[in-house]
Amino acid sequence: MEVAYIKTPLGIAKIEGDSDGLATVTVLDDTEELTTVIPEILEDVVYQLQEYFEGKRETFDLVLNPSGTAFQKTVWDALLQIPYGKTCAYLELAKLLGDPKAIRAVAAANAKNPLWIIVPCHRVIGSDGSLTGYAGGLHRKKWLLEHESPAKQQSLF
């Protein structure tokens, strides 16, 4: 498994993957030494993440290989269907998966998403529109949703 640490506007991202695909992308609160030479197998991931943060990329084209249960993978696949700049409530996601009673299981699977930003768990919000639960911290979730918002705040000056 190859590993790279890159700087993002939200902290240091740890990226892990191999020839089978991208396994994890996590954001760290502590400081890690940045990777000076990105492993070849991770170069495209780093490039696409940089484009995302520069506002030049809305979707990712990567081979994904996260570890998880069959149910978690089903939830993560559903997250990939939430378009850039849009949000979905946990209840909507549970209904989309065929069982509105599974809302807590869906939320738990969402929280275990190992592919930060790539699988957009940050686009899932509370039914009342609130920013609920985000493993990377609500300040990051808010930043990501504002970054993806089609209506950017304009400066008056």
PDB file of C-alpha atoms in Angstrom:
ATOM      1  CA  MET A   1       0.000   0.000   0.000  1.00  0.00           C
ATOM      2  CA  GLU A   2       1.429   3.366  -1.051  1.00  0.00           C
ATOM      3  CA  VAL A   3       0.886   6.450   1.129  1.00  0.00           C
ATOM      4  CA  ALA A   4       1.108  10.182   0.450  1.00  0.00           C
ATOM      5  CA  TYR A   5       0.482  13.225   2.631  1.00  0.00           C
ATOM      6  CA  ILE A   6      -0.596  16.408   0.856  1.00  0.00           C
ATOM      7  CA  LYS A   7      -1.607  19.859   2.004  1.00  0.00           C
ATOM      8  CA  THR A   8      -5.216  20.923   1.387  1.00  0.00           C
ATOM      9  CA  PRO A   9      -7.137  24.040   2.459  1.00  0.00           C
ATOM     10  CA  LEU A  10      -8.687  21.891   5.214  1.00  0.00           C
ATOM     11  CA  GLY A  11      -5.602  20.217   6.611  1.00  0.00           C
ATOM     12  CA  ILE A  12      -3.233  17.445   5.667  1.00  0.00           C
ATOM     13  CA  ALA A  13      -4.812  14.674   3.597  1.00  0.00           C
ATOM     14  CA  LYS A  14      -3.486  11.144   3.961  1.00  0.00           C
ATOM     15  CA  ILE A  15      -3.962   9.139   0.767  1.00  0.00           C
ATOM     16  CA  GLU A  16      -3.534   5.365   0.577  1.00  0.00           C
ATOM     17  CA  GLY A  17      -3.868   3.100  -2.405  1.00  0.00           C
ATOM     18  CA  ASP A  18      -2.307   0.451  -4.569  1.00  0.00           C
ATOM     19  CA  SER A  19      -2.798  -1.191  -7.956  1.00  0.00           C
ATOM     20  CA  ASP A  20      -6.266  -2.357  -6.830  1.00  0.00           C
ATOM     21  CA  GLY A  21      -7.401   1.257  -6.362  1.00  0.00           C
ATOM     22  CA  LEU A  22      -7.766   4.039  -3.846  1.00  0.00           C
ATOM     23  CA  ALA A  23      -8.320   2.677  -0.334  1.00  0.00           C
ATOM     24  CA  THR A  24      -8.484   5.778   1.871  1.00  0.00           C
ATOM     25  CA  VAL A  25      -8.371   9.542   1.835  1.00  0.00           C
ATOM     26  CA  THR A  26      -8.546  11.047   5.305  1.00  0.00           C
ATOM     27  CA  VAL A  27      -8.030  14.526   6.673  1.00  0.00           C
ATOM     28  CA  LEU A  28      -5.782  14.890   9.678  1.00  0.00           C
ATOM     29  CA  ASP A  29      -5.863  17.462  12.447  1.00  0.00           C
ATOM     30  CA  ASP A  30      -2.269  16.872  13.409  1.00  0.00           C
ATOM     31  CA  THR A  31       0.647  17.805  11.265  1.00  0.00           C
ATOM     32  CA  GLU A  32       2.385  15.192   9.184  1.00  0.00           C
ATOM     33  CA  GLU A  33       5.428  15.681   7.046  1.00  0.00           C
ATOM     34  CA  LEU A  34       4.260  16.296   3.489  1.00  0.00           C
ATOM     35  CA  THR A  35       5.242  13.785   0.844  1.00  0.00           C
ATOM     36  CA  THR A  36       7.899  15.265  -1.407  1.00  0.00           C
ATOM     37  CA  VAL A  37       7.685  12.598  -4.116  1.00  0.00           C
ATOM     38  CA  ILE A  38       4.176  11.307  -4.723  1.00  0.00           C
ATOM     39  CA  PRO A  39       4.108   7.562  -5.462  1.00  0.00           C
ATOM     40  CA  GLU A  40       3.207   7.037  -9.116  1.00  0.00           C
ATOM     41  CA  ILE A  41       0.115   5.006  -8.225  1.00  0.00           C
ATOM     42  CA  LEU A  42      -1.267   8.028  -6.284  1.00  0.00           C
ATOM     43  CA  GLU A  43      -0.328  10.829  -8.700  1.00  0.00           C
ATOM     44  CA  ASP A  44      -3.761  10.951 -10.373  1.00  0.00           C
ATOM     45  CA  VAL A  45      -5.537  11.091  -6.999  1.00  0.00           C
ATOM     46  CA  VAL A  46      -3.370  14.016  -5.897  1.00  0.00           C
ATOM     47  CA  TYR A  47      -3.886  15.792  -9.225  1.00  0.00           C
ATOM     48  CA  GLN A  48      -7.679  15.376  -9.105  1.00  0.00           C
ATOM     49  CA  LEU A  49      -7.872  16.526  -5.478  1.00  0.00           C
ATOM     50  CA  GLN A  50      -5.829  19.618  -6.338  1.00  0.00           C
ATOM     51  CA  GLU A  51      -8.206  20.365  -9.228  1.00  0.00           C
ATOM     52  CA  TYR A  52     -11.177  19.933  -6.878  1.00  0.00           C
ATOM     53  CA  PHE A  53      -9.774  22.422  -4.370  1.00  0.00           C
ATOM     54  CA  GLU A  54      -8.975  24.869  -7.188  1.00  0.00           C
ATOM     55  CA  GLY A  55     -12.632  24.704  -8.292  1.00  0.00           C
ATOM     56  CA  LYS A  56     -11.722  23.005 -11.581  1.00  0.00           C
ATOM     57  CA  ARG A  57     -13.174  19.532 -10.856  1.00  0.00           C
ATOM     58  CA  GLU A  58     -16.665  18.461  -9.833  1.00  0.00           C
ATOM     59  CA  THR A  59     -16.371  14.684 -10.234  1.00  0.00           C
ATOM     60  CA  PHE A  60     -13.571  12.210  -9.701  1.00  0.00           C
ATOM     61  CA  ASP A  61     -12.482   9.543 -12.142  1.00  0.00           C
ATOM     62  CA  LEU A  62     -10.593   7.061  -9.976  1.00  0.00           C
ATOM     63  CA  VAL A  63     -10.614   3.338  -9.255  1.00  0.00           C
ATOM     64  CA  LEU A  64     -11.968   3.012  -5.713  1.00  0.00           C
ATOM     65  CA  ASN A  65     -11.178   0.108  -3.401  1.00  0.00           C
ATOM     66  CA  PRO A  66     -12.384   0.983   0.119  1.00  0.00           C
ATOM     67  CA  SER A  67     -12.696  -1.660   2.814  1.00  0.00           C
ATOM     68  CA  GLY A  68     -16.141  -2.047   4.319  1.00  0.00           C
ATOM     69  CA  THR A  69     -19.172  -4.256   4.697  1.00  0.00           C
ATOM     70  CA  ALA A  70     -21.511  -4.908   1.782  1.00  0.00           C
ATOM     71  CA  PHE A  71     -24.040  -2.506   3.330  1.00  0.00           C
ATOM     72  CA  GLN A  72     -21.443   0.225   3.829  1.00  0.00           C
ATOM     73  CA  LYS A  73     -20.326  -0.112   0.212  1.00  0.00           C
ATOM     74  CA  THR A  74     -23.950   0.158  -0.931  1.00  0.00           C
ATOM     75  CA  VAL A  75     -24.318   3.404   1.034  1.00  0.00           C
ATOM     76  CA  TRP A  76     -21.006   4.741  -0.317  1.00  0.00           C
ATOM     77  CA  ASP A  77     -22.111   3.923  -3.875  1.00  0.00           C
ATOM     78  CA  ALA A  78     -25.323   5.870  -3.239  1.00  0.00           C
ATOM     79  CA  LEU A  79     -23.290   8.851  -1.998  1.00  0.00           C
ATOM     80  CA  LEU A  80     -21.561   8.951  -5.376  1.00  0.00           C
ATOM     81  CA  GLN A  81     -24.951   9.729  -6.936  1.00  0.00           C
ATOM     82  CA  ILE A  82     -25.353  13.029  -5.043  1.00  0.00           C
ATOM     83  CA  PRO A  83     -24.357  15.692  -7.574  1.00  0.00           C
ATOM     84  CA  TYR A  84     -21.743  18.352  -6.929  1.00  0.00           C
ATOM     85  CA  GLY A  85     -23.385  21.431  -5.420  1.00  0.00           C
ATOM     86  CA  LYS A  86     -26.384  19.453  -4.130  1.00  0.00           C
ATOM     87  CA  THR A  87     -27.237  17.911  -0.776  1.00  0.00           C
ATOM     88  CA  CYS A  88     -29.344  14.981   0.371  1.00  0.00           C
ATOM     89  CA  ALA A  89     -30.881  14.244   3.759  1.00  0.00           C
ATOM     90  CA  TYR A  90     -30.040  11.040   5.617  1.00  0.00           C
ATOM     91  CA  LEU A  91     -33.717  10.048   5.380  1.00  0.00           C
ATOM     92  CA  GLU A  92     -33.746  10.626   1.607  1.00  0.00           C
ATOM     93  CA  LEU A  93     -30.676   8.431   1.298  1.00  0.00           C
ATOM     94  CA  ALA A  94     -32.286   5.662   3.360  1.00  0.00           C
ATOM     95  CA  LYS A  95     -35.412   5.860   1.168  1.00  0.00           C
ATOM     96  CA  LEU A  96     -33.268   5.762  -1.961  1.00  0.00           C
ATOM     97  CA  LEU A  97     -31.730   2.550  -0.639  1.00  0.00           C
ATOM     98  CA  GLY A  98     -35.206   1.110  -0.108  1.00  0.00           C
ATOM     99  CA  ASP A  99     -35.683   1.291   3.663  1.00  0.00           C
ATOM    100  CA  PRO A 100     -36.552   4.571   5.415  1.00  0.00           C
ATOM    101  CA  LYS A 101     -36.218   2.756   8.765  1.00  0.00           C
ATOM    102  CA  ALA A 102     -32.519   2.195   8.043  1.00  0.00           C
ATOM    103  CA  ILE A 103     -31.731   5.876   8.586  1.00  0.00           C
ATOM    104  CA  ARG A 104     -29.423   5.205  11.547  1.00  0.00           C
ATOM    105  CA  ALA A 105     -27.590   2.421   9.733  1.00  0.00           C
ATOM    106  CA  VAL A 106     -27.196   4.707   6.716  1.00  0.00           C
ATOM    107  CA  ALA A 107     -25.842   7.493   8.941  1.00  0.00           C
ATOM    108  CA  ALA A 108     -23.417   5.052  10.597  1.00  0.00           C
ATOM    109  CA  ALA A 109     -22.171   3.816   7.207  1.00  0.00           C
ATOM    110  CA  ASN A 110     -21.841   7.421   6.044  1.00  0.00           C
ATOM    111  CA  ALA A 111     -19.678   8.171   9.088  1.00  0.00           C
ATOM    112  CA  LYS A 112     -17.365   5.253   8.223  1.00  0.00           C
ATOM    113  CA  ASN A 113     -16.704   6.504   4.674  1.00  0.00           C
ATOM    114  CA  PRO A 114     -12.939   6.072   4.159  1.00  0.00           C
ATOM    115  CA  LEU A 115     -12.741   8.225   1.025  1.00  0.00           C
ATOM    116  CA  TRP A 116     -12.979  11.839   2.188  1.00  0.00           C
ATOM    117  CA  ILE A 117     -14.298  14.163  -0.540  1.00  0.00           C
ATOM    118  CA  ILE A 118     -13.983  11.465  -3.247  1.00  0.00           C
ATOM    119  CA  VAL A 119     -17.127   9.770  -1.886  1.00  0.00           C
ATOM    120  CA  PRO A 120     -19.062  12.908  -0.918  1.00  0.00           C
ATOM    121  CA  CYS A 121     -20.455  12.097   2.529  1.00  0.00           C
ATOM    122  CA  HIS A 122     -20.235  15.836   3.264  1.00  0.00           C
ATOM    123  CA  ARG A 123     -23.270  16.320   0.988  1.00  0.00           C
ATOM    124  CA  VAL A 124     -25.555  14.493   3.436  1.00  0.00           C
ATOM    125  CA  ILE A 125     -27.380  16.795   5.835  1.00  0.00           C
ATOM    126  CA  GLY A 126     -30.190  16.625   8.379  1.00  0.00           C
ATOM    127  CA  SER A 127     -33.808  16.604   7.176  1.00  0.00           C
ATOM    128  CA  ASP A 128     -34.176  20.128   8.535  1.00  0.00           C
ATOM    129  CA  GLY A 129     -31.187  21.331   6.489  1.00  0.00           C
ATOM    130  CA  SER A 130     -28.796  21.308   9.451  1.00  0.00           C
ATOM    131  CA  LEU A 131     -25.150  20.306   9.180  1.00  0.00           C
ATOM    132  CA  THR A 132     -25.205  17.169  11.258  1.00  0.00           C
ATOM    133  CA  GLY A 133     -22.463  14.674  11.931  1.00  0.00           C
ATOM    134  CA  TYR A 134     -19.248  14.803   9.973  1.00  0.00           C
ATOM    135  CA  ALA A 135     -16.178  12.771  10.884  1.00  0.00           C
ATOM    136  CA  GLY A 136     -13.878  15.517   9.591  1.00  0.00           C
ATOM    137  CA  GLY A 137     -15.564  18.162  11.751  1.00  0.00           C
ATOM    138  CA  LEU A 138     -18.522  20.395  10.973  1.00  0.00           C
ATOM    139  CA  HIS A 139     -16.236  23.317  10.070  1.00  0.00           C
ATOM    140  CA  ARG A 140     -14.856  21.220   7.194  1.00  0.00           C
ATOM    141  CA  LYS A 141     -18.318  20.092   6.107  1.00  0.00           C
ATOM    142  CA  LYS A 142     -19.464  23.712   5.996  1.00  0.00           C
ATOM    143  CA  TRP A 143     -16.371  24.704   3.989  1.00  0.00           C
ATOM    144  CA  LEU A 144     -16.881  21.884   1.487  1.00  0.00           C
ATOM    145  CA  LEU A 145     -20.563  22.701   0.946  1.00  0.00           C
ATOM    146  CA  GLU A 146     -19.748  26.392   0.472  1.00  0.00           C
ATOM    147  CA  HIS A 147     -16.919  25.448  -1.912  1.00  0.00           C
ATOM    148  CA  GLU A 148     -19.380  23.413  -3.997  1.00  0.00           C
ATOM    149  CA  SER A 149     -22.235  25.904  -3.789  1.00  0.00           C
ATOM    150  CA  PRO A 150     -23.410  27.125  -7.196  1.00  0.00           C
ATOM    151  CA  ALA A 151     -24.278  30.505  -5.650  1.00  0.00           C
ATOM    152  CA  LYS A 152     -20.941  31.911  -4.554  1.00  0.00           C
ATOM    153  CA  GLN A 153     -20.990  34.877  -2.210  1.00  0.00           C
ATOM    154  CA  GLN A 154     -19.975  37.948  -4.155  1.00  0.00           C
ATOM    155  CA  SER A 155     -17.974  40.766  -2.715  1.00  0.00           C
ATOM    156  CA  LEU A 156     -19.608  44.202  -2.645  1.00  0.00           C
ATOM    157  CA  PHE A 157     -16.245  45.933  -2.701  1.00  0.00           C
TER     158      PHE A 157
END
